[in-house]
XYZ file of C-alpha atoms in Angstrom:
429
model
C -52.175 33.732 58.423
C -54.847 31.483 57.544
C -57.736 34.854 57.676
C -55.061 36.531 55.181
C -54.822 34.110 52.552
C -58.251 33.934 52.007
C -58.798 37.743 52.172
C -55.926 37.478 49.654
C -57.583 34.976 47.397
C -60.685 36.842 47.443
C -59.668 40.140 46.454
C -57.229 38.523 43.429
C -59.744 36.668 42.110
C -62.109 39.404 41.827
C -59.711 42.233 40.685
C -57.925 39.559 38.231
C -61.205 39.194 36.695
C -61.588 43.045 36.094
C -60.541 44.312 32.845
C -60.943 48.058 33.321
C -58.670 50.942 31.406
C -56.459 52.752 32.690
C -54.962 50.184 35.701
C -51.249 50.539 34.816
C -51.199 47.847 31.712
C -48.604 47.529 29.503
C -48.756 46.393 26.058
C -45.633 44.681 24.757
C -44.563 45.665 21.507
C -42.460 43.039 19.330
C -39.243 41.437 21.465
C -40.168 43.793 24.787
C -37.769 43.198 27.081
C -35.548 44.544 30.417
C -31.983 46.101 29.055
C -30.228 43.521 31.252
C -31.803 40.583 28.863
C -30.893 39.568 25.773
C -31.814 37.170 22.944
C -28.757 35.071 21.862
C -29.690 32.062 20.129
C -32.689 30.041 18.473
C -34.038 26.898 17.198
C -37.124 26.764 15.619
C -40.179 23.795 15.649
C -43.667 23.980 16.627
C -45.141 23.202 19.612
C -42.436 23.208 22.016
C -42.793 21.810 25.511
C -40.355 20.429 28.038
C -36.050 20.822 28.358
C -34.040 18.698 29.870
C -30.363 18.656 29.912
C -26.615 17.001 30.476
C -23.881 18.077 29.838
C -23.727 19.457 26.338
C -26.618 17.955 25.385
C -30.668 19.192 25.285
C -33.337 17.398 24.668
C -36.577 19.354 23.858
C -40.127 17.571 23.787
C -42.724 18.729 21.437
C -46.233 18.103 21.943
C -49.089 16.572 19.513
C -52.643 18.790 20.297
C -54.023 18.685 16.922
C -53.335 17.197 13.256
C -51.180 20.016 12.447
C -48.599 18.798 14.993
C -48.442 15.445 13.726
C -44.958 16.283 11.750
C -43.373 17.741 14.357
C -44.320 15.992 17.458
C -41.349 14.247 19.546
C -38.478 14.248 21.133
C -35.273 16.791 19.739
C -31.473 16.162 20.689
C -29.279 19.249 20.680
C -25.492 19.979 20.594
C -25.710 23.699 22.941
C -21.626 23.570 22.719
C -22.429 26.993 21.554
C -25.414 28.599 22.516
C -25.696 31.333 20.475
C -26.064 28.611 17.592
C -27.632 25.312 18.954
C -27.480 22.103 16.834
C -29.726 20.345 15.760
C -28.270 16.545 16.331
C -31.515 14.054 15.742
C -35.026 13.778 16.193
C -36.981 10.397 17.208
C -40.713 11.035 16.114
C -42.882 9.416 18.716
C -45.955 11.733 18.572
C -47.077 12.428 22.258
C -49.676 15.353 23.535
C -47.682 17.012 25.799
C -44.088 14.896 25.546
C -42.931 16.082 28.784
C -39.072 14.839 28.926
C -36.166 13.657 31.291
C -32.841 11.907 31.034
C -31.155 9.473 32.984
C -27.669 8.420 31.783
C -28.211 7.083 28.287
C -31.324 7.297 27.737
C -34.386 9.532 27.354
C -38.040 9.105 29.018
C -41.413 10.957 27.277
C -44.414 11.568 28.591
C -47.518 10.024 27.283
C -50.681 11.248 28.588
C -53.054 9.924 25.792
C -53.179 6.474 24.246
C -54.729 8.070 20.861
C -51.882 10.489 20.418
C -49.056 8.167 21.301
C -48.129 7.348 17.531
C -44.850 6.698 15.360
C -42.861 4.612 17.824
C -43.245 1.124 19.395
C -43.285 -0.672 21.644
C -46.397 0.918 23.733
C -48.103 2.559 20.884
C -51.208 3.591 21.309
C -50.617 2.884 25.427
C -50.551 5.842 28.022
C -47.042 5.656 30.064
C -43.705 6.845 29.641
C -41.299 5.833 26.996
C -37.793 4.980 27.413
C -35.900 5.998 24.692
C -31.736 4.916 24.034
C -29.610 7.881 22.852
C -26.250 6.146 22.885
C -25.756 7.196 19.762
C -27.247 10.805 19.696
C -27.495 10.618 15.980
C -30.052 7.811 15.893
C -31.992 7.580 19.062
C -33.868 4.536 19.106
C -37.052 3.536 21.121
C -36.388 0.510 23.435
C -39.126 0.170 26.182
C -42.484 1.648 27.453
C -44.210 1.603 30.869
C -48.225 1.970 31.241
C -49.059 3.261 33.679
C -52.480 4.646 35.460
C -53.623 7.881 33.962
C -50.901 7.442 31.732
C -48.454 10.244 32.220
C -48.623 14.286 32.185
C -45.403 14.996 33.407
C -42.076 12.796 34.616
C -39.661 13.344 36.847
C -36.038 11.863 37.312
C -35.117 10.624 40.714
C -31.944 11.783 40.710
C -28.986 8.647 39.401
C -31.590 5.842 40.855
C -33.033 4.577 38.064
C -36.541 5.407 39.332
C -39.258 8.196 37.522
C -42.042 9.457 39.115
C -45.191 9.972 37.011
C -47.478 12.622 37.609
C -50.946 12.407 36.229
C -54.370 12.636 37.592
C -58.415 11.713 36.086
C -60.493 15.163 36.751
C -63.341 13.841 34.722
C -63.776 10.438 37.357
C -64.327 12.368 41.519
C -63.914 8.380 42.096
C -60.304 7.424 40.294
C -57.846 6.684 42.338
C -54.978 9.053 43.519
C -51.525 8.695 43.744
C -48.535 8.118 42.104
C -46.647 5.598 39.766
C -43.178 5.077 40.215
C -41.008 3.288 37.277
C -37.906 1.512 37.268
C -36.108 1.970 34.349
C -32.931 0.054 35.017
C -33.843 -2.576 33.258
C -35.155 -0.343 29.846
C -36.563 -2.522 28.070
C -38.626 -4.559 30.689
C -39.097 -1.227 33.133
C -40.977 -2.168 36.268
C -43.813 -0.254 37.416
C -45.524 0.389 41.216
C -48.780 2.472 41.979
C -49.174 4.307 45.497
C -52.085 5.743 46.354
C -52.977 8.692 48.616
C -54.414 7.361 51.933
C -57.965 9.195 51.231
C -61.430 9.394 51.779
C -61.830 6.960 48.180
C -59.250 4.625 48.814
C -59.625 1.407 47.633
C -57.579 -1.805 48.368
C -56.665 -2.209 45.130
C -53.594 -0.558 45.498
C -50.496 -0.112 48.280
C -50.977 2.625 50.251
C -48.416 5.427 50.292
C -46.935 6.168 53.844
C -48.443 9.497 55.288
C -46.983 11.196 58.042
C -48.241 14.549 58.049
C -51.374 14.292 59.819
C -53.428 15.498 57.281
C -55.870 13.349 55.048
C -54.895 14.451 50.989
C -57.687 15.432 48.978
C -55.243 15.817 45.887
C -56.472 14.235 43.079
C -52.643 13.008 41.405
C -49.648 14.643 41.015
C -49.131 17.396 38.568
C -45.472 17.835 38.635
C -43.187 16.601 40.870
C -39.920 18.723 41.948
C -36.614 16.548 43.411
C -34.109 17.408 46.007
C -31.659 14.166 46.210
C -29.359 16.413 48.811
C -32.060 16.377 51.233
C -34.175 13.399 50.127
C -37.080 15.485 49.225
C -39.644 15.384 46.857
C -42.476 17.917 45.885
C -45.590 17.284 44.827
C -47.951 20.313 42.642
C -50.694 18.327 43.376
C -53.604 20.614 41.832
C -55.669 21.227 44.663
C -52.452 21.152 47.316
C -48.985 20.363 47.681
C -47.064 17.395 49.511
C -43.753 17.406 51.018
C -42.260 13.458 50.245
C -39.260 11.935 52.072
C -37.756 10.026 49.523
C -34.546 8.299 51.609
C -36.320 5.342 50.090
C -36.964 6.844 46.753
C -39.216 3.265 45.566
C -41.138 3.866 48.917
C -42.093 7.774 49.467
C -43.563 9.113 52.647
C -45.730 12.197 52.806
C -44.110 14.447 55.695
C -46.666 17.567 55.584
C -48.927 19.067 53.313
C -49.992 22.944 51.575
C -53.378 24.017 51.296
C -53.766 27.726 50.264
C -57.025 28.604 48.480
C -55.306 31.551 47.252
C -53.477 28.778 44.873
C -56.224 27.808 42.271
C -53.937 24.896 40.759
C -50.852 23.924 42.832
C -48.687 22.904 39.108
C -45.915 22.152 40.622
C -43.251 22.681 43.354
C -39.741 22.865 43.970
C -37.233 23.817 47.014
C -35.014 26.476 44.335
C -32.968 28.056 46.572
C -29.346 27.924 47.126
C -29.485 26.146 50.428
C -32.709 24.102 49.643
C -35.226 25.810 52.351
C -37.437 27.991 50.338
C -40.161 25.932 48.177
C -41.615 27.866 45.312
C -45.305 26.523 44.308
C -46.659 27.718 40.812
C -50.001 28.215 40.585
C -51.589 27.841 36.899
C -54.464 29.845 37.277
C -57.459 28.121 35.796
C -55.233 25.584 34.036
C -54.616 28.255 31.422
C -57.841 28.468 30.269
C -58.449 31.798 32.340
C -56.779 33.589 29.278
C -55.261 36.651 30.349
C -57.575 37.181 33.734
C -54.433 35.833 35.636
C -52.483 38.744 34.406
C -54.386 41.725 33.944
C -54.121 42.876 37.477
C -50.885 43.921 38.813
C -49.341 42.052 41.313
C -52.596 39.862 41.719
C -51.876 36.198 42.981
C -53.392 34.598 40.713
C -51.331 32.528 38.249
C -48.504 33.503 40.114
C -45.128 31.887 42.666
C -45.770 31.261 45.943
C -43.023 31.267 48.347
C -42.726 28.950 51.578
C -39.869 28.404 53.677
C -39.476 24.688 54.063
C -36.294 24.709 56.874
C -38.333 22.237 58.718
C -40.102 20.135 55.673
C -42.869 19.042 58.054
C -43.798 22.553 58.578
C -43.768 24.581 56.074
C -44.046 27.972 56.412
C -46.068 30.794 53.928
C -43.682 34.128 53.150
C -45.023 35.647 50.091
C -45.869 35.962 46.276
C -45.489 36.981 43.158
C -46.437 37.604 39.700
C -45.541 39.779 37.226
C -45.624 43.917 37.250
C -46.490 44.498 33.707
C -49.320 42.847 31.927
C -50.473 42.072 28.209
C -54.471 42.431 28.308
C -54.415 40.397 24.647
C -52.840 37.517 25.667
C -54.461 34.781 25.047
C -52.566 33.024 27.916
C -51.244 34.440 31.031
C -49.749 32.533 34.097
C -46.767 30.642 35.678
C -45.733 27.729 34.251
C -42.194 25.459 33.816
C -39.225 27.478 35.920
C -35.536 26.514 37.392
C -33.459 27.992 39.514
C -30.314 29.750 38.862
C -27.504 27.568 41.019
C -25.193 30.726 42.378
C -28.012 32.977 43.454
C -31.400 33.355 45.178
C -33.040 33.648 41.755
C -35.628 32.296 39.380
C -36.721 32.114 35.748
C -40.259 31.196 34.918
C -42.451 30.918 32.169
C -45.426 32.830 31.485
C -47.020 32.171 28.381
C -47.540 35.066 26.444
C -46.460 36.847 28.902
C -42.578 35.799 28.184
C -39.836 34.945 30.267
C -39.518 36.234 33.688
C -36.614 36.314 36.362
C -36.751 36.918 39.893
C -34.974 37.502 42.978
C -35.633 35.941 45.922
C -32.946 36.721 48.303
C -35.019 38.310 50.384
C -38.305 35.861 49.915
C -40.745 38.192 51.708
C -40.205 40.737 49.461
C -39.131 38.838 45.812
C -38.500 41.271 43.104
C -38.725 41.134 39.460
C -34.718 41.723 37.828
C -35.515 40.733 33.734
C -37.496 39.803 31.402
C -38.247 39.231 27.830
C -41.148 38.631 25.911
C -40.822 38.309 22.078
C -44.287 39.128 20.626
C -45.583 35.708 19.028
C -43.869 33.465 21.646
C -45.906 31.285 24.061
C -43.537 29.721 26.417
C -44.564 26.545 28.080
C -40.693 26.111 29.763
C -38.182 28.215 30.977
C -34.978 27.136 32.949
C -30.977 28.586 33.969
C -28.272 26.490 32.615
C -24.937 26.493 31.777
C -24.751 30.263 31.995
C -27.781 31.354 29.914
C -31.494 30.834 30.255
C -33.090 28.127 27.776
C -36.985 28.660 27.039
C -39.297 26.499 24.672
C -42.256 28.024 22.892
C -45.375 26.494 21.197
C -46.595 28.098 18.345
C -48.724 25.876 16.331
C -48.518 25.691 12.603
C -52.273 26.989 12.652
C -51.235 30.142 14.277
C -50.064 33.355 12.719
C -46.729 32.982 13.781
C -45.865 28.991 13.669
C -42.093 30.869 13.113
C -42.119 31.985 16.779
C -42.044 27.841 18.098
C -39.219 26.455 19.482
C -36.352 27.382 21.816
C -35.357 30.531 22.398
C -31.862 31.129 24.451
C -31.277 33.942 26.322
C -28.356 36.089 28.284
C -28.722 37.974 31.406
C -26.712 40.516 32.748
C -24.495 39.252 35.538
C -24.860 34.981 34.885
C -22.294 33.971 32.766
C -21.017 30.431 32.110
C -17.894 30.747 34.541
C -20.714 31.800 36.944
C -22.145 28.442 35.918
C -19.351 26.414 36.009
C -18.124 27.861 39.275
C -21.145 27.004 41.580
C -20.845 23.389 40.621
């Protein structure tokens, strides 16, 4: 298995590389998408990120990269009562660059990855953290507390009803920085606690506790990159860029490291969740080249690169490799091509992911040796950082910076799809 990976990586990254006529490409003309997809609903702002959701409500981050975003960076609350016309409830403008968002009960938490574009909101401005935001009353949320933490924070993740977020977030720049991961306790909001664990590695230092490792490996990740949670099984994934960990989280303030991925077919392990129906098939997400490999992770059919890796995890400390995929019809313009955000759907074996320019993409995985593509939709313009099943429909966010030629195309986009409906929804929880 080991001999075929790397054959595998060797011949994607070459042939993904390749941009040679005539390969089976195909250009996407305005809105392309499968017959069994459909457009239903939008919002529109710039520079869309992250979703998260409860109940009726969405939240939508929306990131800060350059001046032009300055207006619209921040966090959005929507009424999605109705899909097909989402509401616009409030908007809190603390600026952030990438504004990554969660919810637990009544309140909201943002990312904040840099100091110098955390701006609008105290307390914590100009600090790199997470901010805790009160949206008792939807119509005024109102920032209450903010937790700095190392390397500030790229993405969050909700454990579950705890009270606890993990923060992913890394240092490429430093080979020395430490590794690991801070974990904040926000039951307290305005006074949120915060603990560092590093990775037991060949740089650690004693400045910090050590996280538990059981899987008999030494990590060379540098940080988390996302984090995906299972509170049924007490499991917790890390997309740690250069490799993935499986966490037990029974003690979700003390998380131990059960087994570890390493596939140098994966160029950056992004993130990782178990998105099956009964919880034993991870999915890893490989962003090829951290996006910056424009379309090269795309142009080749059914190349690995930028693409979802399949593993089944029925014994979490040893995982097993099944398969990939990545999409079967390519854009050799885009500007970006490869897997990003996804969710599972929670009635089937299937998936929706975002690629970038490349749209929205579903797959089944019922049979994950052999996943299949079953819709998509790509509106020409879009650039979809987030993509995720909920309540019946699919709910993607675009950026589309006010600099571009289509700032219009920003925001969230909501889709329908043959076969999920909201009783299908409401039925399978």
């Amino acid at each position: 298995m080991k001999n075929f990976i790397q054959i595998v990586s060797l011949i994607g990254i070459v042939l993904s590389l390749l941009f040679v006529s005539g390969t089976g490409y195909a250009e996407h003309n305005e809105d392309s998408h499968s017959e069994n997809m459909q457009l239903e609903g939008r919002a529109q702002f710039e520079y869309g990120t992250d979703l998260a959701f409860q109940g009726n409500l969405m939240v939508a981050g929306s990131g800060a990269w350059d001046e032009n975003a300055d207006e619209y960076s921040g966090v959005y609350l929507y009424n999605i009562s109705n899909p097909v016309k989402p509401k616009l409830i409030s908007k809190l403008p603390c600026q952030a660059w990438h504004s990554d968002v969660g919810i637990w009960g009544n309140y909201v938490v943002q990312s904040h990855d840099s100091g110098s574009d955390n701006k609008g909101c105290s307390p914590g401005e100009g600090k790199e953290g997470i901010r805790i935001i009160d949206i008792t009353n939807r119509n005024q949320p109102e920032s209450v507390g903010f937790a700095e933490t190392i390397h500030g924070s790229h993405n969050l993740s909700v454990v579950g009803d705890t009270g606890f977020v993990y923060v992913s977030s890394y240092n490429l720049v430093d080979s020395i920085a430490v590794d690991g991961v801070s974990i904040v306790d926000i039951r307290d909001p305005k006074n949120p606690k915060v603990k560092f664990l590093e990775f037991p590695d060949v740089d650690n230092t004693a400045l910090h506790d050590d996280m538990h490792n059981e899987s008999g490996m030494l990590p060379i990740s540098p940080g988390c990159h996302d984090i995906g949670i299972d509170m049924e099984k007490n499991l917790a994934f890390c997309g740690g860029i250069d490799e993935t960990h499986i966490w037990d989280i029974s003690d979700p303030w003390n998380p131990v490291i059960v087994s570890i991925i390493r596939n140098p077919a994966i160029n950056i392990h992004h993130g990782a969740d178990n998105d099956n129906t009964d919880g034993d098939v991870l999915i890893i997400d490989d962003e090829f080249a951290g996006a910056a490999g424009g379309p090269a992770a795309c142009t080749v059919e059914g190349a690995p690169t930028g693409a979802l890796w399949f593993y089944d995890i029925s014994d979490p400390k040893n995982p097993e490799y099944m398969s990939y995929w990545s999409p079967p019809t390519t854009d050799v313009n885009a500007d970006f091509c490869t897997s990003h955000f996804y969710g599972s759907f929670p009635d089937r074996n299937w998936v929706a992911g975002s690629w970038y320019e490349e749209g929205v993409r579903v797959v089944d995985f019922s049979d994950p040796y052999n996943p299949k593509e079953v819709a998509y939709y790509d509106p020409e313009g879009a650039n979809f950082w987030s993509a995720y099943p909920y309540n019946g429909y699919i709910f993607a966010n675009s950026f589309a910076p006010a600099g571009s030629d289509q700032p219009d195309k920003g925001g969230l986009y909501i889709f329908s799809i043959d076969g999920y409906t909201k009783s299908d929804y409401l039925n399978s929880n």
